[in-house]
XYZ file of C-alpha atoms in Angstrom:
600
model
C 26.961 30.918 -81.880
C 24.184 31.337 -79.316
C 20.868 30.909 -81.007
C 18.747 32.188 -78.147
C 19.713 35.867 -78.016
C 17.860 38.223 -75.740
C 15.245 39.152 -78.289
C 12.257 41.248 -77.345
C 8.891 39.499 -77.142
C 5.967 40.761 -79.177
C 4.368 43.614 -77.205
C 1.058 42.892 -75.486
C -1.155 44.288 -72.790
C -3.692 42.734 -70.479
C -7.170 43.126 -71.914
C -9.648 41.065 -69.908
C -10.298 37.774 -68.185
C -12.330 35.263 -70.174
C -13.433 31.816 -68.994
C -11.245 32.167 -65.923
C -7.904 33.062 -67.474
C -6.173 36.281 -68.586
C -6.351 37.493 -72.174
C -3.471 39.522 -73.629
C -3.825 41.648 -76.763
C -0.776 41.557 -79.044
C 0.611 44.536 -80.926
C 2.990 44.475 -83.902
C 5.139 47.638 -84.236
C 7.060 46.073 -87.132
C 3.986 46.402 -89.360
C 4.368 50.190 -89.643
C 7.890 49.734 -91.047
C 6.699 47.670 -94.017
C 6.473 49.154 -97.482
C 2.998 50.384 -98.378
C 2.297 47.655 -100.923
C 3.108 44.978 -98.346
C 0.794 46.622 -95.808
C -1.981 46.592 -98.412
C -1.301 42.938 -99.233
C -1.453 42.060 -95.541
C -4.812 43.829 -95.266
C -6.336 41.820 -98.112
C -5.085 38.490 -96.783
C -6.397 39.382 -93.338
C -9.749 40.123 -94.981
C -9.690 36.652 -96.520
C -9.116 35.094 -93.101
C -12.005 37.082 -91.638
C -14.371 36.142 -94.476
C -13.683 32.468 -93.851
C -14.572 32.605 -90.169
C -18.185 31.626 -90.777
C -16.932 28.275 -92.053
C -14.800 27.858 -88.932
C -17.857 28.349 -86.739
C -20.129 26.218 -88.888
C -17.791 23.234 -89.083
C -16.682 23.550 -85.468
C -20.164 23.001 -84.000
C -23.630 22.183 -85.318
C -25.306 25.126 -83.591
C -22.449 27.638 -83.450
C -23.765 30.042 -86.088
C -27.326 30.049 -84.755
C -26.151 30.875 -81.249
C -23.734 33.523 -82.536
C -26.568 35.299 -84.382
C -28.749 35.350 -81.265
C -25.897 36.701 -79.136
C -24.975 39.250 -81.799
C -28.545 40.510 -81.951
C -28.748 40.922 -78.179
C -25.371 42.647 -77.912
C -26.147 44.949 -80.841
C -28.913 46.551 -78.733
C -27.177 47.046 -75.362
C -29.755 49.572 -74.174
C -32.647 47.142 -74.625
C -31.735 45.180 -71.471
C -30.456 46.190 -68.071
C -26.714 46.104 -67.449
C -27.199 43.366 -64.858
C -29.126 41.183 -67.322
C -26.663 41.820 -70.156
C -23.398 41.198 -68.276
C -23.549 37.353 -68.051
C -24.619 37.179 -71.708
C -21.715 39.442 -72.647
C -19.256 37.218 -70.746
C -20.556 34.133 -72.498
C -20.341 35.850 -75.894
C -16.713 36.770 -75.237
C -15.861 33.118 -74.633
C -17.791 31.970 -77.718
C -15.924 34.572 -79.804
C -12.532 33.704 -78.339
C -13.054 29.977 -78.913
C -14.865 30.321 -82.271
C -17.874 28.431 -80.978
C -19.602 26.790 -78.050
C -16.676 24.560 -77.125
C -13.321 25.095 -75.451
C -10.861 24.306 -78.292
C -8.358 22.811 -75.905
C -10.687 20.384 -74.106
C -13.472 20.176 -76.674
C -16.026 20.477 -73.887
C -19.093 22.687 -73.990
C -19.048 26.174 -72.492
C -21.883 26.572 -70.008
C -23.394 30.048 -69.472
C -24.186 31.597 -66.095
C -27.592 32.901 -67.249
C -30.803 30.888 -67.544
C -32.956 30.100 -70.584
C -35.586 32.537 -69.251
C -33.001 35.318 -68.956
C -31.763 34.674 -72.492
C -35.338 34.731 -73.792
C -36.090 38.032 -72.021
C -32.947 39.657 -73.457
C -33.719 38.325 -76.930
C -37.297 39.633 -76.833
C -36.089 43.063 -75.705
C -33.438 43.180 -78.441
C -35.942 42.172 -81.116
C -38.350 44.851 -79.932
C -35.498 47.339 -80.375
C -35.015 46.226 -83.982
C -32.290 43.579 -83.658
C -31.987 40.706 -86.129
C -31.574 37.461 -84.170
C -31.373 35.219 -87.218
C -34.420 33.159 -86.219
C -37.631 32.809 -88.237
C -39.588 32.204 -85.033
C -38.005 33.554 -81.871
C -39.951 31.354 -79.495
C -39.445 28.107 -81.401
C -35.883 29.011 -82.359
C -34.774 29.677 -78.794
C -36.481 26.546 -77.579
C -34.649 24.513 -80.241
C -31.305 25.963 -79.100
C -31.957 25.510 -75.397
C -30.357 22.086 -75.054
C -27.395 23.042 -77.246
C -26.608 26.003 -74.982
C -27.634 24.908 -71.496
C -27.679 21.115 -71.248
C -24.180 19.724 -70.513
C -25.247 16.221 -71.565
C -26.481 17.184 -75.049
C -23.732 17.387 -77.692
C -21.353 17.549 -74.783
C -18.093 17.110 -76.724
C -17.021 18.790 -79.918
C -14.818 15.797 -80.757
C -15.693 12.532 -79.032
C -12.571 10.408 -79.407
C -13.109 6.683 -79.276
C -16.796 7.019 -80.206
C -18.687 6.936 -83.467
C -19.017 10.134 -85.500
C -22.581 11.102 -84.398
C -21.283 11.466 -80.822
C -19.156 14.470 -81.876
C -20.905 17.847 -81.939
C -18.837 19.329 -84.780
C -20.362 20.043 -88.167
C -17.992 17.937 -90.267
C -20.365 14.993 -90.458
C -24.150 14.848 -90.679
C -25.895 11.508 -90.242
C -22.642 9.659 -91.017
C -21.112 6.747 -89.095
C -17.657 5.208 -89.351
C -19.231 2.136 -90.901
C -20.639 4.307 -93.711
C -17.095 5.384 -94.587
C -15.532 1.925 -94.706
C -15.555 1.869 -98.520
C -16.134 5.555 -99.270
C -13.368 7.462 -101.047
C -13.185 11.197 -100.358
C -12.057 13.404 -103.225
C -11.232 16.449 -101.079
C -11.022 15.383 -97.424
C -9.583 18.643 -96.090
C -12.181 21.119 -97.318
C -15.409 19.143 -97.347
C -18.107 17.817 -95.052
C -19.876 14.481 -95.367
C -23.654 14.343 -95.332
C -25.875 11.276 -95.468
C -29.385 11.947 -96.699
C -31.271 8.672 -96.551
C -29.119 6.024 -98.222
C -27.027 8.563 -100.150
C -23.657 9.671 -98.745
C -22.409 12.942 -100.242
C -19.146 14.816 -100.021
C -19.940 18.530 -100.050
C -17.113 20.961 -100.699
C -16.886 24.019 -98.442
C -16.209 26.850 -100.885
C -15.284 30.373 -99.811
C -15.599 32.709 -102.822
C -15.605 35.848 -100.646
C -12.251 34.854 -99.114
C -10.932 34.078 -102.603
C -12.017 37.553 -103.783
C -9.951 39.145 -101.014
C -6.890 37.137 -102.056
C -7.428 38.193 -105.666
C -7.540 41.827 -104.524
C -4.136 41.302 -102.910
C -2.566 40.506 -106.272
C -2.252 44.206 -107.049
C 0.130 44.688 -104.122
C 2.020 41.385 -104.180
C 5.588 40.596 -105.157
C 6.189 37.708 -107.648
C 6.673 34.896 -105.070
C 3.586 36.077 -103.187
C 1.575 36.265 -106.400
C 2.472 32.638 -107.124
C 0.899 31.728 -103.773
C -2.164 33.973 -103.971
C -3.434 32.739 -107.339
C -3.661 28.988 -106.607
C -4.761 29.607 -103.015
C -7.683 31.742 -104.232
C -8.580 29.124 -106.860
C -8.611 26.380 -104.193
C -10.929 28.357 -101.906
C -13.227 29.246 -104.826
C -13.409 25.888 -106.632
C -11.991 23.299 -104.219
C -9.432 21.869 -106.654
C -6.867 19.727 -104.756
C -4.212 20.233 -107.441
C -4.361 24.002 -106.869
C -3.689 23.439 -103.158
C -0.561 21.444 -104.023
C 0.489 24.317 -106.289
C -0.125 26.770 -103.443
C 2.018 24.720 -101.063
C 4.936 24.686 -103.511
C 4.727 28.458 -103.856
C 4.370 28.847 -100.085
C 7.766 27.196 -99.581
C 9.326 29.921 -101.748
C 7.726 32.952 -100.086
C 10.329 34.738 -98.001
C 9.303 38.370 -98.209
C 8.613 40.929 -95.528
C 5.042 39.585 -95.222
C 4.138 35.913 -95.112
C 0.705 34.353 -94.848
C -1.492 31.349 -95.418
C -5.221 30.916 -95.240
C -7.296 27.820 -95.859
C -8.386 24.524 -94.366
C -5.478 23.231 -92.280
C -6.641 22.896 -88.651
C -7.186 19.138 -88.194
C -7.838 19.288 -84.448
C -11.632 18.841 -84.574
C -12.048 15.768 -86.780
C -11.936 12.494 -84.796
C -10.656 10.855 -88.000
C -7.906 13.470 -88.406
C -8.734 14.091 -92.067
C -11.009 17.126 -92.267
C -9.899 20.616 -91.360
C -11.345 23.819 -90.019
C -10.608 27.045 -91.869
C -7.784 29.109 -90.353
C -5.368 31.812 -91.407
C -2.497 34.052 -90.345
C -0.573 37.076 -91.561
C 2.853 37.868 -90.182
C 5.775 40.243 -90.534
C 9.095 38.493 -90.966
C 11.165 38.258 -87.768
C 14.615 38.355 -89.300
C 16.698 37.464 -86.232
C 14.631 34.496 -85.157
C 14.273 33.344 -88.783
C 18.064 33.219 -89.148
C 18.272 31.191 -85.949
C 15.614 28.706 -87.007
C 16.991 28.365 -90.531
C 20.215 26.896 -89.104
C 18.219 24.307 -87.205
C 16.140 23.464 -90.291
C 19.272 22.974 -92.375
C 20.638 20.607 -89.731
C 17.351 18.687 -89.351
C 18.474 15.621 -91.396
C 21.701 15.436 -89.357
C 19.723 15.684 -86.112
C 17.409 12.914 -87.312
C 20.410 10.626 -87.886
C 21.518 11.183 -84.280
C 18.180 10.087 -82.835
C 18.319 6.875 -80.752
C 15.225 5.773 -82.717
C 15.639 5.812 -86.533
C 13.901 8.759 -88.165
C 13.344 8.920 -91.916
C 14.178 12.526 -92.758
C 16.119 13.069 -95.958
C 15.502 16.714 -96.800
C 15.530 19.864 -94.742
C 12.260 21.670 -94.083
C 11.796 25.418 -94.498
C 11.650 27.519 -91.328
C 10.554 31.085 -90.719
C 9.666 33.214 -87.693
C 6.940 35.854 -87.846
C 5.569 38.655 -85.730
C 1.850 37.961 -85.798
C -0.080 40.778 -87.508
C -3.478 39.081 -87.875
C -4.923 35.622 -87.579
C -7.681 33.352 -86.430
C -5.593 32.120 -83.474
C -2.108 32.316 -81.939
C -0.397 28.921 -82.176
C 3.233 28.358 -81.231
C 3.915 27.234 -84.777
C 2.151 26.090 -87.938
C 3.685 23.346 -90.066
C 2.238 22.906 -93.551
C 1.078 20.951 -95.492
C -1.480 19.858 -92.946
C -1.235 16.122 -93.594
C 1.771 13.843 -93.277
C 1.048 12.452 -96.749
C 1.447 15.862 -98.372
C 4.503 16.723 -96.241
C 6.230 13.546 -97.394
C 5.334 14.261 -101.027
C 5.957 17.996 -101.231
C 8.184 18.915 -98.292
C 7.331 21.065 -95.291
C 7.501 24.626 -94.040
C 7.189 25.600 -90.385
C 6.234 29.122 -89.369
C 7.018 30.028 -85.769
C 5.337 32.782 -83.789
C 8.217 32.781 -81.339
C 7.945 36.450 -80.372
C 4.287 35.951 -79.422
C 5.193 32.773 -77.522
C 7.806 34.764 -75.621
C 5.023 37.107 -74.542
C 3.235 34.220 -72.861
C 6.446 32.745 -71.463
C 6.458 35.078 -68.468
C 3.296 33.378 -67.240
C 4.698 29.960 -68.183
C 7.921 30.644 -66.260
C 5.888 31.398 -63.154
C 3.865 28.261 -63.760
C 6.962 26.062 -63.969
C 8.552 27.727 -60.968
C 5.408 27.176 -58.912
C 5.547 23.413 -59.382
C 9.303 22.779 -59.619
C 11.532 21.123 -57.072
C 12.774 24.038 -54.919
C 16.383 23.015 -55.568
C 16.076 23.800 -59.297
C 13.168 26.259 -59.255
C 15.216 29.383 -60.010
C 17.285 27.777 -62.781
C 14.254 26.175 -64.414
C 12.384 29.481 -64.485
C 15.463 31.252 -65.916
C 15.946 28.587 -68.589
C 12.324 28.176 -69.583
C 12.221 30.549 -72.569
C 15.406 29.038 -74.005
C 14.189 25.476 -73.453
C 10.729 26.183 -74.817
C 12.117 27.727 -78.004
C 14.419 24.725 -78.506
C 11.633 22.225 -77.861
C 9.203 23.809 -80.343
C 11.943 24.128 -82.976
C 12.943 20.472 -82.650
C 9.344 19.301 -82.500
C 8.271 21.101 -85.687
C 11.430 20.866 -87.796
C 12.447 17.281 -87.013
C 9.467 15.685 -85.299
C 6.908 16.622 -87.989
C 8.900 15.405 -90.988
C 8.508 11.722 -91.802
C 7.582 9.176 -94.477
C 4.011 8.496 -95.500
C 2.373 5.982 -93.144
C 1.080 2.772 -94.674
C -2.458 3.929 -94.014
C -4.127 6.740 -92.100
C -4.952 5.497 -88.612
C -7.997 6.569 -86.639
C -5.832 8.224 -83.969
C -3.237 9.445 -86.449
C -3.253 13.063 -85.246
C -2.656 12.121 -81.589
C 0.118 9.756 -82.663
C 1.757 12.573 -84.633
C 1.610 14.892 -81.621
C 3.166 12.269 -79.342
C 5.801 11.391 -81.919
C 6.824 15.020 -82.454
C 7.085 15.611 -78.690
C 9.170 12.488 -78.147
C 11.560 13.369 -80.969
C 12.137 16.815 -79.438
C 12.576 15.318 -75.965
C 15.176 12.835 -77.202
C 17.144 15.345 -79.259
C 17.353 18.082 -76.608
C 20.314 16.647 -74.616
C 22.484 15.945 -77.696
C 25.789 17.851 -78.122
C 24.707 18.734 -81.680
C 21.878 20.838 -80.242
C 24.396 22.918 -78.282
C 26.621 23.199 -81.357
C 23.676 24.724 -83.205
C 23.230 27.162 -80.345
C 19.717 26.008 -79.489
C 20.618 25.506 -75.817
C 23.734 27.667 -75.362
C 23.469 27.635 -71.568
C 24.941 24.337 -70.325
C 22.787 24.422 -67.187
C 19.636 24.758 -69.305
C 20.566 21.673 -71.320
C 21.357 19.827 -68.103
C 17.826 20.605 -66.905
C 16.199 19.379 -70.118
C 14.632 16.378 -68.385
C 12.958 18.421 -65.621
C 11.745 20.871 -68.276
C 10.144 18.048 -70.288
C 8.498 16.675 -67.135
C 7.192 20.104 -66.122
C 5.849 20.731 -69.616
C 3.994 17.414 -69.649
C 2.346 18.132 -66.316
C 1.509 21.807 -66.846
C -0.014 21.097 -70.276
C -2.676 19.004 -68.516
C -3.620 21.597 -65.915
C -7.160 22.945 -65.917
C -8.743 19.553 -66.595
C -10.946 17.802 -64.072
C -9.462 14.416 -63.076
C -11.107 11.634 -65.022
C -12.862 13.823 -67.583
C -12.616 12.696 -71.221
C -9.691 14.063 -73.198
C -10.627 15.246 -76.690
C -7.621 17.312 -77.787
C -4.882 15.477 -79.678
C -2.145 17.388 -77.841
C -3.697 16.565 -74.453
C -4.083 12.884 -75.333
C -0.508 12.715 -76.625
C 0.890 14.212 -73.435
C -1.319 12.127 -71.169
C 0.042 9.040 -72.944
C 3.618 10.211 -72.400
C 2.969 10.968 -68.731
C 1.430 7.524 -68.198
C 4.234 5.724 -70.013
C 7.103 7.569 -68.317
C 5.674 7.101 -64.830
C 4.810 3.447 -65.507
C 8.415 2.868 -66.599
C 9.720 4.539 -63.449
C 11.330 7.435 -65.348
C 9.132 10.026 -63.613
C 7.882 9.919 -60.032
C 5.812 12.168 -57.838
C 7.663 14.248 -55.282
C 6.983 16.930 -52.672
C 3.798 15.453 -51.264
C 2.528 14.447 -54.703
C 2.370 17.994 -56.077
C 4.452 17.331 -59.187
C 6.729 14.920 -61.026
C 10.509 14.624 -60.919
C 12.955 12.877 -63.230
C 14.148 9.801 -61.366
C 17.103 9.084 -63.637
C 17.900 10.947 -66.919
C 19.170 7.834 -68.776
C 16.044 5.940 -67.716
C 13.924 8.838 -69.008
C 15.616 8.703 -72.418
C 15.228 4.923 -72.596
C 11.511 5.144 -71.785
C 10.976 7.929 -74.350
C 12.810 5.919 -77.015
C 10.742 2.825 -76.201
C 7.476 4.711 -76.610
C 8.626 6.396 -79.822
C 9.706 3.036 -81.217
C 6.366 1.481 -80.288
C 4.391 4.258 -81.985
C 6.480 3.994 -85.143
C 6.008 0.209 -85.277
C 2.261 0.583 -84.820
C 2.187 3.121 -87.639
C 4.380 1.095 -89.981
C 2.122 -1.943 -89.499
C -1.048 0.113 -89.928
C -2.312 -1.278 -86.612
C -5.187 1.119 -85.945
C -6.794 -1.190 -83.377
C -3.664 -1.334 -81.246
C -3.143 2.420 -81.415
C -6.742 3.166 -80.438
C -6.487 0.686 -77.573
C -3.295 2.351 -76.346
C -4.923 5.781 -76.204
C -8.248 4.496 -74.890
C -6.674 2.591 -71.996
C -4.000 5.074 -70.978
C -4.761 8.538 -72.413
C -8.499 8.927 -72.809
C -9.107 10.693 -69.492
C -7.358 13.490 -67.643
C -4.877 12.378 -64.971
C -5.160 13.769 -61.461
C -3.026 16.869 -60.900
C -5.329 18.339 -58.256
C -2.454 19.097 -55.890
C -0.851 21.248 -58.575
C -4.075 23.187 -59.124
C -4.187 24.018 -55.413
C -0.541 25.067 -55.405
C -1.038 27.337 -58.398
C -4.101 28.992 -56.868
C -2.104 29.670 -53.725
C 0.657 31.229 -55.856
C -1.901 33.223 -57.929
C -0.489 31.759 -61.140
C -2.921 31.177 -64.058
C -2.848 27.727 -65.629
C -3.583 29.224 -69.066
C -3.012 32.496 -70.885
C -4.767 33.429 -74.119
C -3.249 35.751 -76.737
C -5.371 37.760 -79.187
C -3.846 38.680 -82.573
C -3.815 42.291 -83.745
C -6.221 43.461 -86.420
C -5.238 44.965 -89.778
C -7.444 47.929 -90.691
C -7.732 49.623 -94.055
C -6.996 53.326 -94.384
C -9.388 54.965 -96.845
C -9.361 58.315 -98.643
C -12.667 59.294 -100.263
C -13.732 55.673 -100.228
C -10.519 54.384 -101.814
C -8.169 52.038 -99.964
C -4.824 53.850 -99.755
C -2.990 52.147 -96.870
C -3.355 49.762 -93.934
C -2.313 49.622 -90.305
C -2.146 46.933 -87.639
C -3.723 47.769 -84.298
C -3.991 45.887 -81.050
C -7.503 44.967 -79.896
C -8.452 47.398 -77.138
C -12.198 46.739 -76.856
C -13.136 43.083 -76.636
C -16.875 43.644 -77.020
C -16.403 45.805 -80.112
C -14.181 43.092 -81.614
C -16.888 40.494 -80.985
C -19.552 42.481 -82.842
C -17.180 43.434 -85.653
C -16.159 39.830 -86.381
C -19.717 38.554 -86.106
C -21.221 41.263 -88.308
C -21.181 39.221 -91.512
C -22.310 35.891 -90.075
């Protein structure tokens, strides 16, 4: 049975251009077809995600909230400044809102505004005179204190400085703490806490979100029994920070299979250089029945696929898989696999939620991207196959590549290792006959072109980075390592004047991928943190040169990145009483910025 039917992508429309790339606003027609109680539940969970956003900003950057309050105050009084003075500030605010802070989440590098400190000061003074609250006790001193954080590219330049000590990272997870301080320190709740050193005393401070917990409690009135079993411990975890309640929430989460599925909490590990602490995140989705049925077959076969891997994979039980139409959320990932840590996945099991319909929305741009860099002899086929190949790759990566035994110890570059490992597992499994039997790659030509697809994905994922600049994102570092290794082994080579990479020999590609996967697993099994860090530092710490590709894409008018914005769930009120809810696509970016920042 063909698994990749011609299913409609999640509807979206072009909204704006932010930070140099197009932004598409998603819609979710399936939300209106839900029963009323499920719409109300979705509203309350979406409220919980919104109420936790302050923590996302605060932990994601030391000065995020202060800058947000200044920008909010200026934008709340648009008539206080001229349109010409306000426009560059508005553009900067859009990027800060989209990225949940002063740093690009993909690169971890600071966003730099196009206005000057004097122009910001003039706009702030005008807004304050018009009655705006800028969140500063002293405007003059406050703005001066924020000047370096906003305008100086050398001050707190990287949100996550890989390969450096903790004070070099500009996130808010650690305050006055070094790696040496943590050598003998045991964290009670690593996911949802920050570490602060005040003099000689090192403290672990829980990040509690009672307002988000209240919203989850309000959802109990509209929830079905499996959802109720998730809401109660999840709310208790956010309110009191009890790790055992999180484990209880995960177990219930595996059982939720209703029309609405959701999760909200601390599970985004991308910012912590140690890979232990998480940012707050959340999503609400409407079950995508057709894609869920497709993915469930792959999940059931995951242990069998693991046994067919050329490198031994320890996977003894099938994960849970589900596809959702995104109805609300803090971001739009391809998939979310929970629990967040490999230790908890090995202990409790795993569930992967796929936003495949939303990914399909972005695939049109990705198809053009691949076609623009492909060998002309396979360009048309690769573009035609991309959606099918991309779906198969993400499914294999999350359902087989993420499941594994507990490592001997958590390594410093554990998260980047996990990303590389998951990619390599998917790459190795793609050509297997079992994958076609499952219907993941029903088109024989698309499976034949698996190698070129993997090569194109590696290269295009690194576009938009200046050659030689530090790589902070775990996904970027993982793919830079793969690109280095595969080219060094002669499995990939530049072609067409150096504009891209081609697969030299498919068997050689598989051998090189298996060698790297085996090396990573040996490093992990031995707990060799020094060797792993050296591997990434020497070969995947800086962006490779793909300048020729950037030029080619500009000539073809193809964006290197596309950003999707989730819909928003609004309450419907009658005489002040909540009676229903609806999901609406964002149609005014500036209004969305002020609405989300209102409570910060």
